[in-house]
mmCIF file of C-alpha atoms in Angstrom:
data_model
loop_
_atom_site.group_PDB
_atom_site.id
_atom_site.type_symbol
_atom_site.label_atom_id
_atom_site.label_comp_id
_atom_site.label_asym_id
_atom_site.label_seq_id
_atom_site.Cartn_x
_atom_site.Cartn_y
_atom_site.Cartn_z
ATOM 1 C CA MET A 1 104.634 64.163 80.823
ATOM 2 C CA SER A 2 102.003 66.453 79.421
ATOM 3 C CA ASP A 3 100.050 65.512 76.304
ATOM 4 C CA GLY A 4 101.361 68.486 74.351
ATOM 5 C CA LYS A 5 98.651 70.966 75.257
ATOM 6 C CA GLU A 6 99.638 74.214 76.878
ATOM 7 C CA ASP A 7 99.043 74.254 80.619
ATOM 8 C CA ILE A 8 98.261 77.572 82.247
ATOM 9 C CA LEU A 9 98.956 77.730 85.964
ATOM 10 C CA THR A 10 97.028 80.357 87.888
ATOM 11 C CA ARG A 11 96.348 81.053 91.535
ATOM 12 C CA THR A 12 93.139 79.030 91.296
ATOM 13 C CA GLY A 13 94.889 75.827 90.275
ATOM 14 C CA GLU A 14 97.344 73.482 91.941
ATOM 15 C CA LEU A 15 99.112 70.814 89.903
ATOM 16 C CA SER A 16 98.293 67.304 91.050
ATOM 17 C CA VAL A 17 100.908 64.613 91.543
ATOM 18 C CA PRO A 18 100.446 60.975 90.490
ATOM 19 C CA TYR A 19 103.585 59.270 91.758
ATOM 20 C CA SER A 20 102.597 58.867 95.403
ATOM 21 C CA SER A 21 99.487 59.360 97.484
ATOM 22 C CA SER A 22 101.523 60.126 100.608
ATOM 23 C CA VAL A 23 102.425 63.710 101.437
ATOM 24 C CA PRO A 24 106.202 64.303 101.328
ATOM 25 C CA ASP A 25 107.971 65.620 104.384
ATOM 26 C CA ILE A 26 109.900 68.056 102.224
ATOM 27 C CA SER A 27 109.381 69.701 98.839
ATOM 28 C CA VAL A 28 112.551 71.170 97.357
ATOM 29 C CA VAL A 29 111.713 73.882 94.807
ATOM 30 C CA VAL A 30 114.549 74.746 92.429
ATOM 31 C CA PRO A 31 114.251 77.479 89.760
ATOM 32 C CA VAL A 32 116.384 76.618 86.740
ATOM 33 C CA PHE A 33 117.789 78.856 84.038
ATOM 34 C CA ASN A 34 120.656 77.450 81.952
ATOM 35 C CA GLU A 35 122.081 75.144 84.625
ATOM 36 C CA GLU A 36 122.387 71.890 82.647
ATOM 37 C CA ASP A 37 125.773 70.923 84.096
ATOM 38 C CA SER A 38 124.849 71.209 87.757
ATOM 39 C CA LEU A 39 121.470 69.440 87.818
ATOM 40 C CA PRO A 40 122.567 65.764 87.989
ATOM 41 C CA GLU A 41 125.029 66.538 90.764
ATOM 42 C CA LEU A 42 122.410 68.564 92.646
ATOM 43 C CA VAL A 43 119.830 65.758 92.483
ATOM 44 C CA ALA A 44 122.362 63.192 93.655
ATOM 45 C CA TRP A 45 123.415 65.456 96.530
ATOM 46 C CA ILE A 46 119.847 66.156 97.639
ATOM 47 C CA GLY A 47 118.965 62.461 97.341
ATOM 48 C CA SER A 48 121.937 61.440 99.457
ATOM 49 C CA VAL A 49 120.956 63.841 102.254
ATOM 50 C CA MET A 50 117.288 62.836 102.162
ATOM 51 C CA ASP A 51 118.030 59.118 102.150
ATOM 52 C CA THR A 52 120.427 59.480 105.075
ATOM 53 C CA GLU A 53 117.786 61.319 107.103
ATOM 54 C CA GLY A 54 114.957 59.047 105.982
ATOM 55 C CA TYR A 55 112.785 61.862 104.634
ATOM 56 C CA ARG A 56 110.021 61.468 102.076
ATOM 57 C CA TYR A 57 110.703 64.175 99.539
ATOM 58 C CA GLU A 58 110.124 65.623 96.113
ATOM 59 C CA ILE A 59 112.333 67.850 93.989
ATOM 60 C CA ILE A 60 110.439 70.314 91.813
ATOM 61 C CA PHE A 61 112.490 71.870 89.036
ATOM 62 C CA VAL A 62 110.911 74.881 87.322
ATOM 63 C CA ASP A 63 112.725 75.554 84.069
ATOM 64 C CA ASP A 64 112.454 79.277 83.385
ATOM 65 C CA GLY A 65 112.790 79.166 79.606
ATOM 66 C CA SER A 66 116.358 77.841 79.518
ATOM 67 C CA THR A 67 118.145 78.052 76.181
ATOM 68 C CA ASP A 68 120.538 75.183 76.925
ATOM 69 C CA SER A 69 119.701 71.518 77.599
ATOM 70 C CA SER A 70 118.470 72.037 81.156
ATOM 71 C CA TRP A 71 114.950 70.769 80.452
ATOM 72 C CA ARG A 72 116.237 67.634 78.692
ATOM 73 C CA VAL A 73 118.356 66.940 81.771
ATOM 74 C CA VAL A 74 115.310 67.418 84.041
ATOM 75 C CA ARG A 75 113.290 64.974 81.923
ATOM 76 C CA ASN A 76 116.048 62.376 82.157
ATOM 77 C CA LEU A 77 116.343 62.838 85.918
ATOM 78 C CA ALA A 78 112.576 62.478 86.301
ATOM 79 C CA ALA A 79 112.719 59.202 84.380
ATOM 80 C CA GLU A 80 115.430 57.930 86.727
ATOM 81 C CA ARG A 81 113.953 59.112 90.045
ATOM 82 C CA GLN A 82 110.285 59.197 90.980
ATOM 83 C CA GLN A 83 110.955 62.054 93.403
ATOM 84 C CA VAL A 84 111.926 64.430 90.589
ATOM 85 C CA ARG A 85 109.184 66.551 89.079
ATOM 86 C CA GLY A 86 109.505 69.321 86.538
ATOM 87 C CA LEU A 87 107.676 72.208 84.942
ATOM 88 C CA SER A 88 108.957 74.065 81.913
ATOM 89 C CA PHE A 89 107.921 77.591 80.957
ATOM 90 C CA ARG A 90 107.386 78.418 77.305
ATOM 91 C CA ARG A 91 109.614 81.471 77.795
ATOM 92 C CA ASN A 92 111.671 83.210 80.474
ATOM 93 C CA TYR A 93 109.468 84.815 83.132
ATOM 94 C CA GLY A 94 111.967 85.318 85.955
ATOM 95 C CA LYS A 95 112.856 83.721 89.279
ATOM 96 C CA SER A 96 109.768 84.976 91.093
ATOM 97 C CA ALA A 97 107.506 83.322 88.519
ATOM 98 C CA ALA A 98 109.456 80.073 88.861
ATOM 99 C CA LEU A 99 109.123 80.122 92.639
ATOM 100 C CA TYR A 100 105.423 80.982 92.484
ATOM 101 C CA THR A 101 104.788 78.051 90.150
ATOM 102 C CA GLY A 102 106.912 75.712 92.250
ATOM 103 C CA PHE A 103 105.036 76.784 95.372
ATOM 104 C CA GLU A 104 101.733 75.987 93.695
ATOM 105 C CA ALA A 105 102.945 72.497 92.829
ATOM 106 C CA ALA A 106 104.611 71.744 96.183
ATOM 107 C CA ARG A 107 102.920 69.222 98.482
ATOM 108 C CA GLY A 108 105.470 68.866 101.267
ATOM 109 C CA GLU A 109 104.936 69.704 104.924
ATOM 110 C CA VAL A 110 107.999 71.949 104.643
ATOM 111 C CA VAL A 111 109.061 73.662 101.432
ATOM 112 C CA ILE A 112 112.752 74.319 100.825
ATOM 113 C CA THR A 113 113.950 76.654 98.083
ATOM 114 C CA MET A 114 117.476 76.613 96.741
ATOM 115 C CA ASP A 115 119.379 77.700 93.674
ATOM 116 C CA ALA A 116 120.440 75.213 91.008
ATOM 117 C CA ASP A 117 124.069 76.343 90.759
ATOM 118 C CA LEU A 118 125.372 74.211 93.689
ATOM 119 C CA GLN A 119 126.264 77.293 95.727
ATOM 120 C CA ASP A 120 123.535 76.320 98.221
ATOM 121 C CA SER A 121 124.357 73.155 100.155
ATOM 122 C CA PRO A 122 121.667 70.451 100.535
ATOM 123 C CA GLU A 123 123.452 69.494 103.754
ATOM 124 C CA GLU A 124 121.619 72.452 105.334
ATOM 125 C CA ILE A 125 118.174 70.968 104.611
ATOM 126 C CA PRO A 126 117.767 68.789 107.754
ATOM 127 C CA ALA A 127 118.519 71.681 110.125
ATOM 128 C CA LEU A 128 116.206 74.036 108.226
ATOM 129 C CA TYR A 129 113.475 71.394 108.248
ATOM 130 C CA ARG A 130 113.747 70.900 112.006
ATOM 131 C CA MET A 131 113.608 74.651 112.655
ATOM 132 C CA VAL A 132 110.244 74.791 110.885
ATOM 133 C CA ARG A 133 108.793 71.490 112.081
ATOM 134 C CA ASP A 134 110.121 71.337 115.649
ATOM 135 C CA ASP A 135 110.996 74.924 116.594
ATOM 136 C CA GLY A 136 107.802 76.463 115.263
ATOM 137 C CA TYR A 137 109.213 78.887 112.700
ATOM 138 C CA ASP A 138 107.007 79.844 109.766
ATOM 139 C CA LEU A 139 109.979 80.807 107.628
ATOM 140 C CA VAL A 140 113.722 80.350 108.035
ATOM 141 C CA SER A 141 116.096 82.289 105.803
ATOM 142 C CA GLY A 142 119.651 81.244 105.139
ATOM 143 C CA TRP A 143 122.421 83.721 105.877
ATOM 144 C CA LYS A 144 125.488 83.420 103.673
ATOM 145 C CA LYS A 145 127.711 84.950 106.312
ATOM 146 C CA LYS A 146 130.841 84.082 104.350
ATOM 147 C CA ARG A 147 130.069 84.655 100.692
ATOM 148 C CA ARG A 148 131.900 83.186 97.731
ATOM 149 C CA ASP A 149 130.783 85.839 95.268
ATOM 150 C CA PRO A 150 132.729 88.681 93.648
ATOM 151 C CA LEU A 151 132.696 92.135 95.226
ATOM 152 C CA GLY A 152 130.444 93.467 92.458
ATOM 153 C CA LYS A 153 127.691 91.175 93.730
ATOM 154 C CA THR A 154 128.284 91.275 97.490
ATOM 155 C CA LEU A 155 128.287 95.073 97.857
ATOM 156 C CA PRO A 156 124.901 95.635 96.161
ATOM 157 C CA SER A 157 123.531 92.715 98.189
ATOM 158 C CA ARG A 158 124.612 94.339 101.455
ATOM 159 C CA LEU A 159 122.987 97.588 100.388
ATOM 160 C CA PHE A 160 119.769 95.743 99.527
ATOM 161 C CA ASN A 161 119.699 93.947 102.854
ATOM 162 C CA THR A 162 120.372 97.097 104.860
ATOM 163 C CA THR A 163 117.562 98.925 103.087
ATOM 164 C CA ALA A 164 115.141 95.994 103.412
ATOM 165 C CA ARG A 165 115.857 95.682 107.152
ATOM 166 C CA TRP A 166 115.258 99.394 107.658
ATOM 167 C CA VAL A 167 112.029 99.447 105.653
ATOM 168 C CA SER A 168 110.499 96.200 106.923
ATOM 169 C CA GLY A 169 111.791 95.981 110.484
ATOM 170 C CA ILE A 170 112.612 92.295 109.912
ATOM 171 C CA ARG A 171 116.056 91.620 111.335
ATOM 172 C CA LEU A 172 117.470 89.358 108.622
ATOM 173 C CA HIS A 173 121.005 89.664 107.316
ATOM 174 C CA ASP A 174 120.350 88.092 103.908
ATOM 175 C CA PHE A 175 116.885 88.595 102.407
ATOM 176 C CA ASN A 176 118.094 87.461 99.001
ATOM 177 C CA CYS A 177 119.539 84.093 100.039
ATOM 178 C CA GLY A 178 117.993 81.438 97.797
ATOM 179 C CA LEU A 179 118.164 78.823 100.543
ATOM 180 C CA LYS A 180 115.025 79.171 102.657
ATOM 181 C CA ALA A 181 112.564 76.903 104.454
ATOM 182 C CA TYR A 182 108.835 77.542 104.718
ATOM 183 C CA ARG A 183 105.886 76.006 106.440
ATOM 184 C CA ARG A 184 103.602 74.783 103.659
ATOM 185 C CA LYS A 185 100.768 77.188 104.476
ATOM 186 C CA VAL A 186 103.154 80.131 104.042
ATOM 187 C CA VAL A 187 103.918 79.436 100.381
ATOM 188 C CA LYS A 188 100.238 78.798 99.689
ATOM 189 C CA SER A 189 99.289 82.160 101.183
ATOM 190 C CA ILE A 190 101.624 84.603 99.421
ATOM 191 C CA GLU A 191 101.868 85.891 95.863
ATOM 192 C CA VAL A 192 105.330 86.299 94.381
ATOM 193 C CA TYR A 193 105.909 88.246 91.154
ATOM 194 C CA GLY A 194 108.354 90.678 89.538
ATOM 195 C CA GLU A 195 111.518 90.527 91.666
ATOM 196 C CA MET A 196 109.516 89.950 94.858
ATOM 197 C CA HIS A 197 111.379 86.720 95.629
ATOM 198 C CA ARG A 198 113.947 88.964 97.315
ATOM 199 C CA TYR A 199 111.329 90.121 99.791
ATOM 200 C CA ILE A 200 109.332 86.978 100.539
ATOM 201 C CA PRO A 201 109.906 87.450 104.307
ATOM 202 C CA ILE A 202 108.134 90.821 104.044
ATOM 203 C CA LEU A 203 105.227 89.263 102.145
ATOM 204 C CA ALA A 204 105.025 86.435 104.696
ATOM 205 C CA GLN A 205 104.966 88.871 107.600
ATOM 206 C CA GLU A 206 102.195 90.863 105.935
ATOM 207 C CA ALA A 207 100.205 87.614 105.561
ATOM 208 C CA GLY A 208 100.448 87.091 109.323
ATOM 209 C CA PHE A 209 103.400 84.711 109.530
ATOM 210 C CA ASN A 210 105.567 86.463 112.096
ATOM 211 C CA ARG A 211 107.836 83.669 113.305
ATOM 212 C CA ILE A 212 110.716 84.363 110.938
ATOM 213 C CA GLY A 213 114.141 82.940 111.749
ATOM 214 C CA GLU A 214 117.606 82.882 110.293
ATOM 215 C CA LYS A 215 120.358 80.290 110.022
ATOM 216 C CA VAL A 216 123.965 80.724 108.971
ATOM 217 C CA VAL A 217 124.511 78.496 105.934
ATOM 218 C CA GLU A 218 127.547 77.446 103.966
ATOM 219 C CA HIS A 219 128.007 79.154 100.624
ATOM 220 C CA HIS A 220 129.996 77.365 97.946
ATOM 221 C CA PRO A 221 131.769 79.015 95.011
ATOM 222 C CA ARG A 222 130.009 78.670 91.677
ATOM 223 C CA LYS A 223 131.103 75.462 89.991
ATOM 224 C CA TYR A 224 129.305 75.690 86.643
ATOM 225 C CA GLY A 225 127.930 78.449 84.451
ATOM 226 C CA LYS A 226 127.889 82.148 85.290
ATOM 227 C CA THR A 227 125.979 84.437 87.596
ATOM 228 C CA LYS A 228 122.640 85.899 86.448
ATOM 229 C CA PHE A 229 123.085 89.003 88.600
ATOM 230 C CA GLY A 230 123.401 92.334 86.807
ATOM 231 C CA LEU A 231 122.630 96.050 86.976
ATOM 232 C CA GLU A 232 119.137 95.553 85.551
ATOM 233 C CA ARG A 233 118.198 93.064 88.272
ATOM 234 C CA MET A 234 119.600 95.392 90.922
ATOM 235 C CA MET A 235 117.434 98.274 89.697
ATOM 236 C CA ARG A 236 114.341 96.064 89.457
ATOM 237 C CA GLY A 237 115.014 94.845 92.976
ATOM 238 C CA TYR A 238 114.964 98.368 94.386
ATOM 239 C CA LEU A 239 111.813 99.272 92.493
ATOM 240 C CA ASP A 240 110.151 96.139 93.819
ATOM 241 C CA LEU A 241 111.226 97.050 97.352
ATOM 242 C CA ILE A 242 109.287 100.291 96.950
ATOM 243 C CA SER A 243 106.359 98.306 95.540
ATOM 244 C CA VAL A 244 106.305 95.697 98.288
ATOM 245 C CA THR A 245 106.550 98.408 100.949
ATOM 246 C CA PHE A 246 103.586 100.249 99.461
ATOM 247 C CA ILE A 247 101.580 97.071 98.891
ATOM 248 C CA THR A 248 102.059 95.728 102.401
ATOM 249 C CA ARG A 249 101.012 99.051 103.935
ATOM 250 C CA PHE A 250 98.421 100.358 101.506
ATOM 251 C CA GLY A 251 97.713 97.552 99.011
ATOM 252 C CA LYS A 252 94.258 96.803 100.406
ATOM 253 C CA SER A 253 93.298 100.470 100.746
ATOM 254 C CA PRO A 254 95.269 102.713 98.353
ATOM 255 C CA MET A 255 92.882 105.535 99.236
ATOM 256 C CA TYR A 256 94.561 105.768 102.649
ATOM 257 C CA PHE A 257 97.806 106.836 100.951
ATOM 258 C CA PHE A 258 96.689 108.751 97.869
ATOM 259 C CA GLY A 259 93.560 110.147 99.463
ATOM 260 C CA GLY A 260 95.464 111.243 102.552
ATOM 261 C CA MET A 261 98.204 112.927 100.540
ATOM 262 C CA GLY A 262 95.650 114.486 98.211
ATOM 263 C CA THR A 263 93.540 115.835 101.058
ATOM 264 C CA LEU A 264 96.599 117.297 102.774
ATOM 265 C CA MET A 265 97.803 119.053 99.605
ATOM 266 C CA PHE A 266 94.295 120.319 98.820
ATOM 267 C CA LEU A 267 93.899 121.775 102.294
ATOM 268 C CA VAL A 268 97.364 123.379 102.306
ATOM 269 C CA GLY A 269 96.883 124.853 98.824
ATOM 270 C CA GLY A 270 93.349 126.009 99.583
ATOM 271 C CA ALA A 271 94.337 127.587 102.904
ATOM 272 C CA THR A 272 97.235 129.415 101.247
ATOM 273 C CA ALA A 273 94.969 130.786 98.522
ATOM 274 C CA VAL A 274 92.381 131.929 101.101
ATOM 275 C CA TRP A 275 95.131 133.583 103.138
ATOM 276 C CA LEU A 276 96.392 135.517 100.086
ATOM 277 C CA ILE A 277 92.886 136.708 99.245
ATOM 278 C CA ALA A 278 92.158 137.654 102.857
ATOM 279 C CA GLU A 279 95.437 139.570 103.057
ATOM 280 C CA LYS A 280 94.536 141.556 99.927
ATOM 281 C CA ILE A 281 91.099 142.422 101.314
ATOM 282 C CA TYR A 282 92.626 143.472 104.627
ATOM 283 C CA ARG A 283 95.240 145.714 103.001
ATOM 284 C CA GLN A 284 92.621 147.334 100.758
ATOM 285 C CA SER A 285 90.295 147.997 103.685
ATOM 286 C CA HIS A 286 93.129 149.761 105.548
ATOM 287 C CA GLY A 287 94.298 151.803 102.576
ATOM 288 C CA LEU A 288 97.561 149.897 102.235
ATOM 289 C CA THR A 289 99.388 149.195 99.006
ATOM 290 C CA THR A 290 98.214 145.986 97.352
ATOM 291 C CA ARG A 291 98.942 143.982 94.268
ATOM 292 C CA SER A 292 96.931 141.432 92.333
ATOM 293 C CA VAL A 293 96.745 137.980 93.957
ATOM 294 C CA ALA A 294 97.466 136.407 90.569
ATOM 295 C CA ASP A 295 100.768 138.323 90.374
ATOM 296 C CA GLN A 296 102.186 136.531 93.406
ATOM 297 C CA PRO A 297 104.208 133.293 92.871
ATOM 298 C CA LEU A 298 102.787 131.863 96.113
ATOM 299 C CA PHE A 299 99.322 131.910 94.555
ATOM 300 C CA PHE A 300 100.425 129.632 91.698
ATOM 301 C CA ILE A 301 102.138 127.299 94.194
ATOM 302 C CA ALA A 302 98.890 127.121 96.129
ATOM 303 C CA LEU A 303 96.898 126.508 92.944
ATOM 304 C CA THR A 304 99.273 123.720 91.933
ATOM 305 C CA ALA A 305 98.900 122.103 95.370
ATOM 306 C CA VAL A 306 95.115 122.169 95.034
ATOM 307 C CA ILE A 307 95.253 120.567 91.585
ATOM 308 C CA LEU A 308 97.720 117.889 92.737
ATOM 309 C CA GLY A 309 95.518 117.218 95.732
ATOM 310 C CA VAL A 310 92.531 116.548 93.490
ATOM 311 C CA VAL A 311 94.635 114.330 91.185
ATOM 312 C CA LEU A 312 96.016 112.296 94.086
ATOM 313 C CA PHE A 313 92.547 111.853 95.558
ATOM 314 C CA LEU A 314 91.268 110.617 92.197
ATOM 315 C CA ALA A 315 94.286 108.257 91.951
ATOM 316 C CA GLY A 316 93.319 106.777 95.316
ATOM 317 C CA PHE A 317 89.729 106.385 94.196
ATOM 318 C CA LEU A 318 90.760 104.662 90.960
ATOM 319 C CA GLY A 319 93.165 102.462 92.911
ATOM 320 C CA GLU A 320 90.300 101.321 95.124
ATOM 321 C CA LEU A 321 88.209 100.463 92.052
ATOM 322 C CA ILE A 322 91.049 98.543 90.396
ATOM 323 C CA ASN A 323 91.865 96.722 93.635
ATOM 324 C CA ARG A 324 88.309 95.447 93.839
ATOM 325 C CA THR A 325 87.898 94.410 90.198
ATOM 326 C CA SER A 326 91.321 93.180 89.043
ATOM 327 C CA GLY A 327 91.979 89.500 88.404
ATOM 328 C CA GLU A 328 95.043 87.461 89.250
ATOM 329 C CA ARG A 329 98.362 88.723 87.907
ATOM 330 C CA ASN A 330 100.229 85.398 87.936
ATOM 331 C CA LYS A 331 99.462 83.507 84.754
ATOM 332 C CA TYR A 332 102.263 81.521 83.133
ATOM 333 C CA ILE A 333 102.191 79.207 80.130
ATOM 334 C CA LEU A 334 103.693 75.784 80.814
ATOM 335 C CA ASP A 335 105.237 74.169 77.771
ATOM 336 C CA GLU A 336 105.698 70.725 79.314
ATOM 337 C CA THR A 337 105.569 68.909 82.651
ATOM 338 C CA VAL A 338 107.130 65.718 83.977
ATOM 339 C CA GLY A 339 106.279 63.770 87.100
ATOM 340 C CA MET A 340 102.774 65.245 87.386
ATOM 341 C CA ASP A 341 99.439 65.330 85.603
ATOM 342 C CA SER A 342 99.106 67.835 82.783
ATOM 343 C CA GLY A 343 95.793 69.159 84.092
ATOM 344 C CA THR A 344 95.153 71.283 87.100
ATOM 345 C CA GLY A 345 93.192 70.336 90.152
ATOM 346 C CA GLN A 346 91.138 72.595 92.345
ATOM 347 C CA HIS A 347 93.284 74.544 94.769
ATOM 348 C CA THR A 348 92.581 73.703 98.368
ATOM 349 C CA SER A 349 93.566 75.729 101.378
ATOM 350 C CA PRO A 350 96.480 74.357 103.418
#
């Protein structure tokens, strides 16, 4: 347990683990937000599967500012089982922050993510593990082919998945399934924030991990608590889809997008203005009826295009400057930890 000082986890630090010097076969990362009732059953279920298969494992709970007794339950479970580790945020940051922090702490050869509500079955872990270790996949996403959720959650999910498939070209049926398996180097190479946990396969592909697979998994009805899904999360998810699409294509060179659009608009607007002026000169030289260029609506459209072109070009230029000078975005205050040292060790590449 930490000594009471606030721990700040950033991309430059990886939490060290005292309980064992051996590297686990599997790290199970579980974001937690008000799931006090399900945690003991989940740990027992995971432990039963791991013991049957003979895996070395760790369970990393990341408490995302729960307002119930979830963190107290995690502390008790950590005292009972050396495989249980926990990190508690000072406040609620969101699922992506919890996964990012869990990924930083994970030491396993294969990292499994799953939800804490018992809707994801730990019985799927061995097959997911073998697909990564033996079949060579970098990432395997679960597919809840038969869902146990209400229609108000399944319909938006289908819309999300259809859009994500179309935008990314990754042929997954269920981007948002919490049950996924990753090769360790994948989770150490991507940055998850906002609602980006929905689109981790896209981030992984952009990082060069192209062997992405899918497995049909069993989906159980919710046993405890209530769903965290809502209209706000749906809207944030779509906005983040736009963000991740832009970032993966133009994140390293925003000038390619803004500068290209700006140049195109500037040229179109400028050419239109030149054409209007040339037309006026031509008509005057041939004694034809003319009117002032400034009286024509097309002139103001052309002028607007020129101005927007300059603005977009400047936006691309500023984006390039920010991209080269900005620091890390992921910085979360840890209130307490269990099963690991309170300090941070130097991050090492996988």
